[in-house]
Tab-separated table of C-alpha atoms in Angstrom:
chain	number	residue	atom	x	y	z
A	7	MET	CA	-6.484	19.241	-116.509
A	8	LEU	CA	-5.696	18.485	-113.177
A	9	PHE	CA	-1.903	17.082	-111.363
A	10	LYS	CA	-1.916	14.192	-109.448
A	11	PRO	CA	1.807	13.257	-107.804
A	12	ASP	CA	3.259	10.384	-107.988
A	13	ARG	CA	4.051	8.697	-104.883
A	14	ASN	CA	7.245	7.709	-105.199
A	15	ASP	CA	7.911	10.982	-105.374
A	16	THR	CA	6.436	11.597	-101.904
A	17	ALA	CA	7.534	9.197	-100.135
A	18	ARG	CA	11.480	9.770	-100.536
A	19	PRO	CA	11.461	12.845	-98.672
A	20	ALA	CA	10.356	11.159	-95.623
A	21	SER	CA	12.620	8.301	-95.578
A	22	GLY	CA	15.445	10.016	-95.681
A	23	ARG	CA	14.283	12.376	-92.768
A	24	VAL	CA	13.749	9.499	-90.929
A	25	ALA	CA	17.391	8.068	-91.685
A	26	ARG	CA	18.947	11.520	-90.551
A	27	VAL	CA	16.803	11.345	-87.222
A	28	ALA	CA	18.072	7.802	-86.604
A	29	GLY	CA	21.547	8.306	-86.994
A	30	ARG	CA	21.529	11.384	-84.970
A	31	ALA	CA	20.255	9.057	-82.408
A	32	ARG	CA	22.380	6.681	-82.729
A	33	ARG	CA	25.384	8.992	-82.047
A	34	ARG	CA	23.408	10.573	-79.421
A	35	THR	CA	23.834	6.739	-77.772
A	36	VAL	CA	27.320	5.733	-78.483
A	37	SER	CA	28.327	9.464	-76.810
A	38	ILE	CA	26.073	8.837	-73.925
A	39	PHE	CA	27.654	5.168	-73.676
A	40	ILE	CA	31.227	6.730	-73.835
A	41	THR	CA	30.926	9.225	-70.879
A	42	LEU	CA	29.608	6.757	-68.551
A	43	LEU	CA	31.991	4.268	-69.628
A	44	ILE	CA	34.382	7.249	-68.377
A	45	LEU	CA	32.585	8.342	-65.348
A	46	GLY	CA	32.641	4.394	-64.144
A	47	GLY	CA	36.856	4.454	-64.705
A	48	LEU	CA	37.402	7.322	-62.820
A	49	GLY	CA	35.261	6.318	-60.111
A	50	TRP	CA	36.527	2.792	-59.575
A	51	ILE	CA	40.142	4.820	-59.755
A	52	GLY	CA	39.106	7.191	-56.811
A	53	TRP	CA	37.466	4.340	-54.763
A	54	THR	CA	40.547	1.819	-55.479
A	55	SER	CA	42.740	4.380	-53.717
A	56	LEU	CA	40.966	5.617	-50.911
A	57	GLN	CA	40.435	1.610	-49.895
A	58	GLN	CA	44.399	1.907	-50.272
A	59	LYS	CA	45.158	4.518	-48.091
A	60	GLN	CA	42.741	3.501	-45.487
A	61	ALA	CA	44.090	0.214	-45.131
A	62	ALA	CA	47.445	1.854	-45.072
A	63	ASN	CA	46.000	4.116	-42.569
A	64	ARG	CA	44.647	0.934	-40.439
A	65	ASN	CA	48.003	-1.060	-40.940
A	66	ALA	CA	49.957	2.090	-39.936
A	67	ARG	CA	51.109	2.597	-36.523
A	68	PRO	CA	51.430	5.834	-35.375
A	69	ASP	CA	54.595	6.766	-33.219
A	70	LEU	CA	52.683	9.012	-31.226
A	71	PRO	CA	51.913	8.650	-27.499
A	72	VAL	CA	47.767	8.256	-26.440
A	73	PRO	CA	47.770	10.727	-24.326
A	74	VAL	CA	45.429	9.748	-20.773
A	75	LEU	CA	44.731	9.683	-17.446
A	76	ALA	CA	44.886	6.856	-15.186
A	77	ALA	CA	43.907	5.802	-11.963
A	78	THR	CA	44.901	3.142	-9.093
A	79	PRO	CA	42.254	0.560	-7.679
A	80	ARG	CA	41.765	0.709	-3.703
A	81	VAL	CA	40.627	-1.793	-1.461
A	82	GLN	CA	37.880	-0.616	0.939
A	83	ASP	CA	34.456	-1.632	2.196
A	84	VAL	CA	31.726	-1.321	-0.252
A	85	SER	CA	28.196	-1.388	0.908
A	86	VAL	CA	25.800	-3.159	-1.198
A	87	TYR	CA	22.199	-1.730	-0.996
A	88	LEU	CA	19.091	-2.414	-3.004
A	89	GLU	CA	17.162	0.662	-4.271
A	90	GLY	CA	13.418	1.371	-4.631
A	91	VAL	CA	10.703	4.029	-5.636
A	92	GLY	CA	8.166	4.552	-2.129
A	93	ALA	CA	5.850	7.193	-0.834
A	94	VAL	CA	6.286	9.401	2.509
A	95	ARG	CA	3.431	7.909	4.648
A	96	ALA	CA	2.316	9.468	8.074
A	97	LEU	CA	2.376	6.749	11.070
A	98	ASN	CA	-0.403	8.090	12.430
A	99	THR	CA	-3.442	10.464	10.696
A	100	VAL	CA	-6.551	11.245	13.002
A	101	LEU	CA	-10.057	12.818	12.098
A	102	VAL	CA	-11.276	14.536	14.804
A	103	ARG	CA	-14.961	15.010	15.273
A	104	SER	CA	-17.212	16.294	17.856
A	105	GLN	CA	-18.637	13.200	20.041
A	106	VAL	CA	-21.559	15.413	21.072
A	107	ASP	CA	-23.854	17.607	19.103
A	108	GLY	CA	-23.236	21.824	19.719
A	109	LYS	CA	-22.804	25.161	18.846
A	110	LEU	CA	-19.135	25.349	18.470
A	111	ILE	CA	-18.074	28.323	20.450
A	112	ALA	CA	-14.124	28.263	20.868
A	113	VAL	CA	-11.434	27.272	18.123
A	114	ASN	CA	-8.165	27.398	19.497
A	115	PHE	CA	-5.761	26.599	17.067
A	116	THR	CA	-4.551	27.500	13.691
A	117	GLU	CA	-4.081	25.958	10.885
A	118	GLY	CA	-1.232	24.383	10.112
A	119	GLN	CA	-0.178	24.489	14.143
A	120	ASP	CA	1.949	21.634	15.415
A	121	VAL	CA	-0.561	20.316	18.506
A	122	LYS	CA	0.380	18.054	21.513
A	123	LYS	CA	-1.697	15.198	22.564
A	124	GLY	CA	-4.482	16.662	24.978
A	125	ASP	CA	-4.223	20.037	23.533
A	126	VAL	CA	-7.821	21.273	23.439
A	127	LEU	CA	-8.425	22.514	19.815
A	128	GLY	CA	-12.616	22.910	19.812
A	129	GLU	CA	-15.438	24.168	23.045
A	130	ILE	CA	-18.993	23.547	22.328
A	131	ASP	CA	-21.759	25.532	24.271
A	132	PRO	CA	-21.966	23.175	27.637
A	133	ALA	CA	-24.828	24.476	28.956
A	134	ILE	CA	-27.461	21.677	28.503
A	135	TYR	CA	-24.969	19.150	29.326
A	136	GLN	CA	-23.939	21.443	33.013
A	137	ALA	CA	-27.597	21.311	33.589
A	138	GLN	CA	-27.832	17.095	33.020
A	139	TYR	CA	-24.767	16.522	35.062
A	140	ASP	CA	-26.311	19.087	37.958
A	141	GLN	CA	-29.882	16.877	37.815
A	142	ALA	CA	-27.866	14.002	37.960
A	143	VAL	CA	-26.300	14.951	41.208
A	144	ALA	CA	-28.985	16.260	42.507
A	145	LYS	CA	-30.677	12.800	42.244
A	146	LYS	CA	-27.771	10.761	43.562
A	147	ALA	CA	-28.380	13.499	47.104
A	148	GLN	CA	-31.756	12.750	47.249
A	149	ASP	CA	-32.118	8.554	47.176
A	150	GLU	CA	-28.390	9.410	49.438
A	151	ALA	CA	-30.421	10.911	52.516
A	152	GLN	CA	-33.462	8.754	51.515
A	153	LEU	CA	-31.326	5.751	52.160
A	154	ALA	CA	-29.575	7.114	55.227
A	155	ASN	CA	-33.232	6.910	56.815
A	156	MET	CA	-34.210	3.688	55.771
A	157	ARG	CA	-30.625	2.332	57.358
A	158	LEU	CA	-31.577	4.283	60.504
A	159	ASP	CA	-35.446	2.000	60.061
A	160	LEU	CA	-33.768	-1.366	59.641
A	161	THR	CA	-31.477	-0.503	62.949
A	162	ARG	CA	-34.517	-0.141	64.910
A	163	TYR	CA	-35.739	-3.163	63.249
A	164	GLN	CA	-33.594	-5.406	64.494
A	165	GLN	CA	-33.193	-4.052	67.890
A	166	LEU	CA	-36.514	-4.865	68.363
A	167	ALA	CA	-36.634	-7.886	66.551
A	168	ALA	CA	-33.684	-9.055	68.913
A	169	THR	CA	-36.300	-8.577	71.809
A	170	ASN	CA	-39.422	-10.135	70.323
A	171	ALA	CA	-40.545	-6.739	70.662
A	172	GLY	CA	-41.566	-6.465	66.812
A	173	SER	CA	-41.204	-9.722	64.359
A	174	LYS	CA	-38.239	-10.767	62.698
A	175	GLN	CA	-40.328	-10.476	58.859
A	176	GLN	CA	-40.634	-6.372	59.412
A	177	ALA	CA	-37.051	-6.188	59.849
A	178	ASP	CA	-35.563	-8.950	57.062
A	179	THR	CA	-38.231	-6.797	54.629
A	180	GLN	CA	-36.332	-3.154	55.429
A	181	ARG	CA	-33.139	-5.176	54.969
A	182	ALA	CA	-34.350	-5.404	51.062
A	183	VAL	CA	-35.674	-2.046	51.018
A	184	VAL	CA	-32.292	-0.555	51.919
A	185	ALA	CA	-30.376	-2.935	49.573
A	186	GLN	CA	-32.684	-1.669	46.967
A	187	GLN	CA	-32.617	2.130	48.042
A	188	GLU	CA	-28.404	1.021	47.888
A	189	ALA	CA	-28.964	0.198	43.979
A	190	LEU	CA	-30.514	3.431	43.132
A	191	VAL	CA	-27.747	5.671	44.753
A	192	LYS	CA	-25.370	3.296	42.280
A	193	ALA	CA	-27.314	4.158	39.109
A	194	ASP	CA	-27.434	7.478	39.939
A	195	GLN	CA	-23.375	7.782	40.502
A	196	ALA	CA	-23.766	5.748	36.789
A	197	ALA	CA	-25.754	8.510	35.513
A	198	ILE	CA	-23.733	11.414	37.253
A	199	ASP	CA	-21.219	9.743	35.846
A	200	ASN	CA	-22.561	9.549	32.091
A	201	THR	CA	-23.566	13.027	32.545
A	202	GLN	CA	-19.711	14.254	33.251
A	203	THR	CA	-18.499	12.217	30.184
A	204	MET	CA	-20.955	13.813	27.661
A	205	LEU	CA	-19.943	17.603	29.720
A	206	GLY	CA	-16.411	16.560	29.010
A	207	TYR	CA	-16.873	15.942	25.294
A	208	THR	CA	-17.938	19.648	25.009
A	209	LYS	CA	-14.044	20.010	24.985
A	210	ILE	CA	-12.320	18.283	21.818
A	211	VAL	CA	-9.414	17.560	22.427
A	212	ALA	CA	-6.415	16.335	20.467
A	213	PRO	CA	-5.699	12.439	20.153
A	214	ILE	CA	-2.013	12.197	19.291
A	215	SER	CA	1.017	14.716	18.476
A	216	GLY	CA	0.738	16.397	15.159
A	217	ARG	CA	0.055	18.827	13.247
A	218	VAL	CA	-3.566	20.029	12.228
A	219	GLY	CA	-4.707	21.222	8.763
A	220	LEU	CA	-7.267	22.690	7.177
A	221	ARG	CA	-10.282	22.985	9.237
A	222	GLN	CA	-13.463	22.476	8.985
A	223	VAL	CA	-15.667	23.861	10.549
A	224	ASP	CA	-16.138	27.786	11.186
A	225	LEU	CA	-16.894	29.556	14.626
A	226	GLY	CA	-20.792	29.601	15.585
A	227	ASN	CA	-21.516	26.698	13.574
A	228	ILE	CA	-23.810	23.590	14.838
A	229	ILE	CA	-21.609	20.962	15.108
A	230	HIS	CA	-22.805	17.546	15.113
A	231	ALA	CA	-20.991	13.832	15.954
A	232	SER	CA	-22.331	12.638	12.541
A	233	ASP	CA	-20.370	15.464	10.392
A	234	PRO	CA	-18.634	13.508	7.747
A	235	THR	CA	-16.269	15.652	7.815
A	236	GLY	CA	-15.138	16.569	11.596
A	237	LEU	CA	-13.086	19.641	12.526
A	238	VAL	CA	-9.671	19.144	11.943
A	239	VAL	CA	-7.536	16.405	10.604
A	240	ILE	CA	-4.374	16.048	12.235
A	241	THR	CA	-1.110	13.652	11.255
A	242	GLN	CA	1.975	12.757	12.743
A	243	LEU	CA	4.738	13.946	11.003
A	244	GLN	CA	7.678	13.258	13.799
A	245	PRO	CA	8.609	10.216	13.190
A	246	ILE	CA	7.425	9.409	9.645
A	247	SER	CA	7.234	6.166	7.397
A	248	VAL	CA	8.084	5.245	4.095
A	249	GLN	CA	6.255	2.473	2.308
A	250	PHE	CA	8.382	1.724	-0.742
A	251	SER	CA	8.835	-1.602	-3.005
A	252	LEU	CA	11.419	-4.360	-4.312
A	253	PRO	CA	11.163	-7.041	-7.087
A	254	GLN	CA	10.392	-9.918	-5.721
A	255	GLN	CA	13.588	-11.896	-6.595
A	256	GLN	CA	15.090	-9.899	-3.521
A	257	ILE	CA	13.083	-11.495	-0.993
A	258	VAL	CA	15.384	-14.123	0.278
A	259	ARG	CA	18.448	-11.356	0.251
A	260	VAL	CA	16.367	-8.922	2.118
A	261	ASN	CA	15.159	-11.944	4.905
A	262	ALA	CA	18.208	-12.842	5.293
A	263	ALA	CA	19.667	-9.061	5.592
A	264	ALA	CA	17.189	-8.904	7.787
A	265	ALA	CA	17.597	-11.539	10.193
A	266	LYS	CA	20.991	-10.903	11.105
A	267	GLY	CA	19.587	-7.097	12.748
A	268	ALA	CA	18.189	-4.279	11.841
A	269	LEU	CA	18.750	-2.523	8.393
A	270	PRO	CA	19.156	1.377	7.762
A	271	VAL	CA	17.165	2.604	5.307
A	272	ASP	CA	18.264	5.431	3.255
A	273	VAL	CA	15.883	7.945	1.282
A	274	PHE	CA	17.232	10.879	-1.192
A	275	GLY	CA	15.984	14.478	-1.709
A	276	ASN	CA	14.710	15.864	-4.593
A	277	ASP	CA	17.756	16.087	-6.525
A	278	GLY	CA	18.462	12.487	-6.163
A	279	THR	CA	21.795	12.368	-4.583
A	280	THR	CA	21.724	14.196	-1.821
A	281	VAL	CA	20.620	11.361	1.442
A	282	ALA	CA	17.622	13.770	2.930
A	283	ASP	CA	17.222	11.202	6.154
A	284	THR	CA	18.323	7.555	7.141
A	285	GLY	CA	16.232	5.495	9.062
A	286	THR	CA	15.675	2.002	9.396
A	287	LEU	CA	13.392	-1.059	8.064
A	288	LYS	CA	10.517	-1.675	10.212
A	289	GLY	CA	8.460	-4.057	8.010
A	290	ILE	CA	8.064	-6.947	5.346
A	291	ASP	CA	4.821	-7.710	4.261
A	292	ASN	CA	3.532	-11.198	4.300
A	293	GLN	CA	2.934	-11.750	0.602
A	294	VAL	CA	4.008	-10.790	-2.624
A	295	ASP	CA	1.569	-8.361	-5.130
A	296	PRO	CA	0.793	-10.558	-7.797
A	297	THR	CA	0.060	-7.841	-9.865
A	298	THR	CA	3.466	-5.770	-9.796
A	299	GLY	CA	5.113	-8.885	-8.849
A	300	THR	CA	7.026	-6.895	-6.142
A	301	LEU	CA	7.255	-6.832	-2.614
A	302	LYS	CA	5.948	-3.673	-0.185
A	303	LEU	CA	8.222	-3.161	2.850
A	304	LYS	CA	7.746	-0.219	5.731
A	305	ALA	CA	10.546	1.835	6.997
A	306	GLU	CA	10.232	5.156	10.193
A	307	PHE	CA	12.444	7.991	9.834
A	308	PRO	CA	12.987	9.905	12.583
A	309	ASN	CA	12.097	13.589	9.896
A	310	GLU	CA	13.889	16.140	12.194
A	311	ARG	CA	13.791	18.758	9.863
A	312	PHE	CA	10.130	17.995	8.150
A	313	GLN	CA	12.106	16.923	5.305
A	314	LEU	CA	9.847	14.733	4.614
A	315	TRP	CA	6.178	15.137	3.815
A	316	PRO	CA	2.990	12.577	3.834
A	317	GLY	CA	2.383	11.738	0.141
A	318	GLN	CA	5.581	12.571	-1.268
A	319	PHE	CA	7.363	10.292	-3.514
A	320	VAL	CA	11.173	9.844	-2.849
A	321	ASN	CA	13.181	7.375	-3.532
A	322	VAL	CA	14.812	4.721	-1.210
A	323	ARG	CA	17.914	2.490	-0.669
A	324	LEU	CA	18.341	-0.180	1.551
A	325	LYS	CA	21.514	-1.731	2.823
A	326	VAL	CA	21.543	-5.490	3.022
A	327	ASP	CA	25.371	-6.043	3.162
A	328	THR	CA	28.749	-4.706	2.898
A	329	LEU	CA	31.523	-6.072	0.922
A	330	SER	CA	34.592	-5.874	2.886
A	331	GLN	CA	38.028	-4.570	1.407
A	332	ALA	CA	36.680	-4.947	-1.950
A	333	LEU	CA	38.380	-4.079	-5.051
A	334	VAL	CA	37.099	-0.249	-6.414
A	335	VAL	CA	37.988	1.473	-9.465
A	336	PRO	CA	36.221	4.471	-11.096
A	337	THR	CA	33.083	3.490	-13.279
A	338	SER	CA	34.972	5.314	-16.353
A	339	ALA	CA	37.650	2.300	-16.240
A	340	VAL	CA	35.420	-0.450	-16.988
A	341	GLN	CA	34.745	-0.664	-20.711
A	342	ARG	CA	32.443	-2.460	-22.065
A	343	GLY	CA	33.476	-4.978	-25.681
A	344	PRO	CA	32.089	-7.673	-27.781
A	345	ALA	CA	33.499	-10.725	-25.227
A	346	GLY	CA	32.260	-8.623	-22.227
A	347	THR	CA	33.828	-6.179	-19.356
A	348	PHE	CA	37.334	-5.211	-19.560
A	349	SER	CA	39.748	-2.392	-19.001
A	350	TYR	CA	43.049	-0.933	-19.972
A	351	VAL	CA	46.425	-1.979	-17.846
A	352	ILE	CA	49.396	0.226	-18.112
A	353	GLY	CA	52.555	-2.015	-17.751
A	354	ASP	CA	55.849	-1.500	-18.076
A	355	GLY	CA	56.801	1.294	-20.738
A	356	ASP	CA	53.479	2.825	-20.574
A	357	ILE	CA	52.433	0.139	-23.070
A	358	VAL	CA	48.349	-0.874	-21.968
A	359	THR	CA	46.916	-3.918	-21.942
A	360	ALA	CA	43.276	-5.125	-22.476
A	361	LYS	CA	42.513	-7.273	-19.736
A	362	PRO	CA	39.411	-8.319	-19.018
A	363	VAL	CA	37.630	-7.566	-15.198
A	364	THR	CA	34.218	-9.492	-13.560
A	365	VAL	CA	32.297	-6.260	-11.881
A	366	VAL	CA	30.053	-7.113	-9.123
A	367	GLN	CA	28.332	-4.063	-8.523
A	368	GLN	CA	28.529	-0.607	-10.003
A	369	ASN	CA	27.142	2.969	-9.848
A	370	GLU	CA	28.159	6.162	-11.792
A	371	ASN	CA	31.153	6.507	-9.324
A	372	ASP	CA	33.102	3.283	-8.595
A	373	ALA	CA	32.314	-0.243	-9.515
A	374	VAL	CA	33.132	-3.130	-7.872
A	375	VAL	CA	35.624	-5.483	-9.466
A	376	SER	CA	36.209	-9.495	-8.124
A	377	SER	CA	38.804	-10.556	-10.585
A	378	GLY	CA	40.879	-9.400	-13.072
A	379	LEU	CA	42.851	-6.984	-11.596
A	380	SER	CA	45.173	-5.946	-8.583
A	381	ALA	CA	46.041	-3.097	-6.271
A	382	SER	CA	48.880	-1.988	-7.889
A	383	ASP	CA	47.755	-1.671	-11.507
A	384	ARG	CA	46.751	1.211	-13.153
A	385	VAL	CA	44.380	1.269	-15.111
A	386	VAL	CA	43.251	4.040	-18.398
A	387	THR	CA	40.354	6.392	-17.067
A	388	THR	CA	40.430	9.078	-20.444
A	389	GLY	CA	41.065	9.090	-23.426
A	390	PHE	CA	39.937	5.618	-25.125
A	391	ALA	CA	39.204	6.957	-28.390
A	392	ASN	CA	42.576	5.958	-30.122
A	393	LEU	CA	43.558	3.711	-27.554
A	394	SER	CA	43.809	-0.202	-28.124
A	395	ASP	CA	45.276	-3.072	-27.039
A	396	GLY	CA	49.328	-2.831	-27.061
A	397	ALA	CA	49.095	1.147	-27.715
A	398	LYS	CA	52.054	3.507	-25.815
A	399	VAL	CA	50.403	6.213	-23.327
A	400	ILE	CA	51.493	9.209	-21.956
A	401	ILE	CA	49.943	9.729	-18.223
A	402	GLY	CA	48.311	13.330	-18.289
A	403	ARG	CA	47.402	14.952	-14.401
A	404	ASP	CA	43.778	15.717	-13.598
A	405	GLU	CA	44.357	19.040	-13.483
A	406	GLN	CA	44.915	18.271	-17.626
A	407	THR	CA	41.315	17.386	-18.707
A	408	PRO	CA	39.274	19.389	-20.616
A	409	THR	CA	36.460	21.152	-18.976
A	410	ALA	CA	33.408	22.958	-20.981
A	411	ASP	CA	33.617	26.215	-21.796
A	412	LEU	CA	30.642	27.891	-19.913
A	413	ALA	CA	31.102	31.097	-21.646
A	414	PRO	CA	31.881	30.594	-25.933
A	415	ARG	CA	33.897	33.194	-27.045
A	416	LYS	CA	34.187	33.971	-30.975
A	417	LYS	CA	36.126	32.103	-33.441
A	418	GLY	CA	39.827	33.192	-33.797
A	419	THR	CA	40.187	34.886	-30.096
A	420	ARG	CA	41.830	33.063	-26.634
A	421	ALA	CA	41.343	34.258	-23.220
A	422	GLY	CA	43.692	35.953	-22.102
A	423	GLN	CA	45.306	36.875	-25.621
A	424	SER	CA	43.545	39.361	-26.859
A	425	GLY	CA	44.338	42.850	-26.435
A	426	GLN	CA	42.091	43.676	-24.358
A	427	ASP	CA	40.570	43.139	-20.107
A	428	GLN	CA	38.126	42.698	-18.618
A	429	ASN	CA	37.173	46.580	-18.961
A	430	GLY	CA	37.949	46.298	-22.784
A	431	GLN	CA	41.118	48.279	-22.374
A	432	GLY	CA	43.984	47.800	-24.401
A	433	LYS	CA	47.342	47.160	-23.223
A	434	ASP	CA	48.578	50.810	-23.625
A	435	GLY	CA	45.318	51.179	-21.108
A	436	LYS	CA	43.023	53.372	-23.427
A	437	ARG	CA	39.524	52.298	-24.121
A	438	ARG	CA	39.987	50.996	-27.678
A	439	GLU	CA	36.510	52.067	-29.778
A	440	ARG	CA	34.789	49.994	-32.745
A	441	SER	CA	34.700	52.040	-35.891
A	442	GLN	CA	31.577	52.302	-38.370
A	443	GLY	CA	31.583	52.346	-41.464
A	444	GLY	CA	35.281	51.242	-42.182
A	445	ASP	CA	37.473	54.052	-40.859
A	446	GLN	CA	35.139	56.577	-39.433
A	447	LYS	CA	34.600	56.291	-35.222
A	448	ALA	CA	32.300	55.833	-33.040
A	449	PRO	CA	29.959	59.103	-32.126
A	450	SER	CA	31.304	59.991	-28.294
A	451	GLY	CA	28.934	58.757	-25.835
A	452	ALA	CA	27.762	55.605	-27.794
A	453	ALA	CA	27.774	52.654	-25.813
A	454	GLN	CA	30.526	49.716	-26.162
């Protein structure tokens, strides 16, 4: 007989295990909640104390003065410039071509050489053109001899006609023959001039003064008047022009300044700060470029030291006005806040006051102030980190301005405080040796 277990007996252990698991889960949940509650309380206490310390620090005013540097505004004439970007262009560029066909028998220039107007750059074989010239000269001599004979005949016919020994018709006919021969002689002279000009074209001369480029045809080649490359390109470098652009909003200002006289123009070098050359404004374009909204202007420069080169991009500034007796302060003295520009002015007792200022013109170094400051004020230029309105300051000297260390040293050492000089010797005059591996000295001859 098989044993059959009771269903109630198997259900009792399972329900006990479930009750134990549920009890442990409740205890774990309660412990986690208590831990989070403790951590939240500690965090709130720490945040409250931090806010109280920060509020105390903000409300507490330091008694120590703030070290700053100061400057006094200066009164001077200030030039007003309009800046733009332009490109250098040659005033004249000529592609030298041959005007006749022939063999190139001589090249009389070196690539990159400066030439003068009229210098012979190349020569073409003149044999054919010389023969044509000689032929034209001989033809004229022949026609002149015939003309002389015809004039003698005309004289005889006129004498015979005067004495009724000859007919007047014969004299008139001879006069017409002489006129025809004179016209033929003039045509011969024109042919001589033409052949002489063609003979002169066998010498290729420089039409302008300038600098030649790279040669396009080598010696011994047949050169043609229709060659697209020509012999060489001559570019005029002295003087030279710069074409630059300004925004269309400056048209009225530029025209008003140009009506008073010639305007000086400065072009900067590669560093962007050094003035490479100074010239004058020569022309203003008659329309605005609709694609860019800019106006083109052209200036001319002497270019005495060849510092400007055709095709080079340069920065240009145009002087349009001069502010007379303007108040100038360092640019660092002008600060910007939510209400606009202001400056810290040092008053009695070295107490600073923030005063609003109006800046008319400003660059990297100076700022022109139209209102808000006077020539007797002292303005703060350095030390704004801990500065506020009403703070007391102590004014330092310019030599106290911190400078960057170009050769940083190791931490814990200072220049002039180490026990060694530049030669690595100690105060006692003896060279110190580094130890290796604790107390062991470096071997003799090792590099220090």
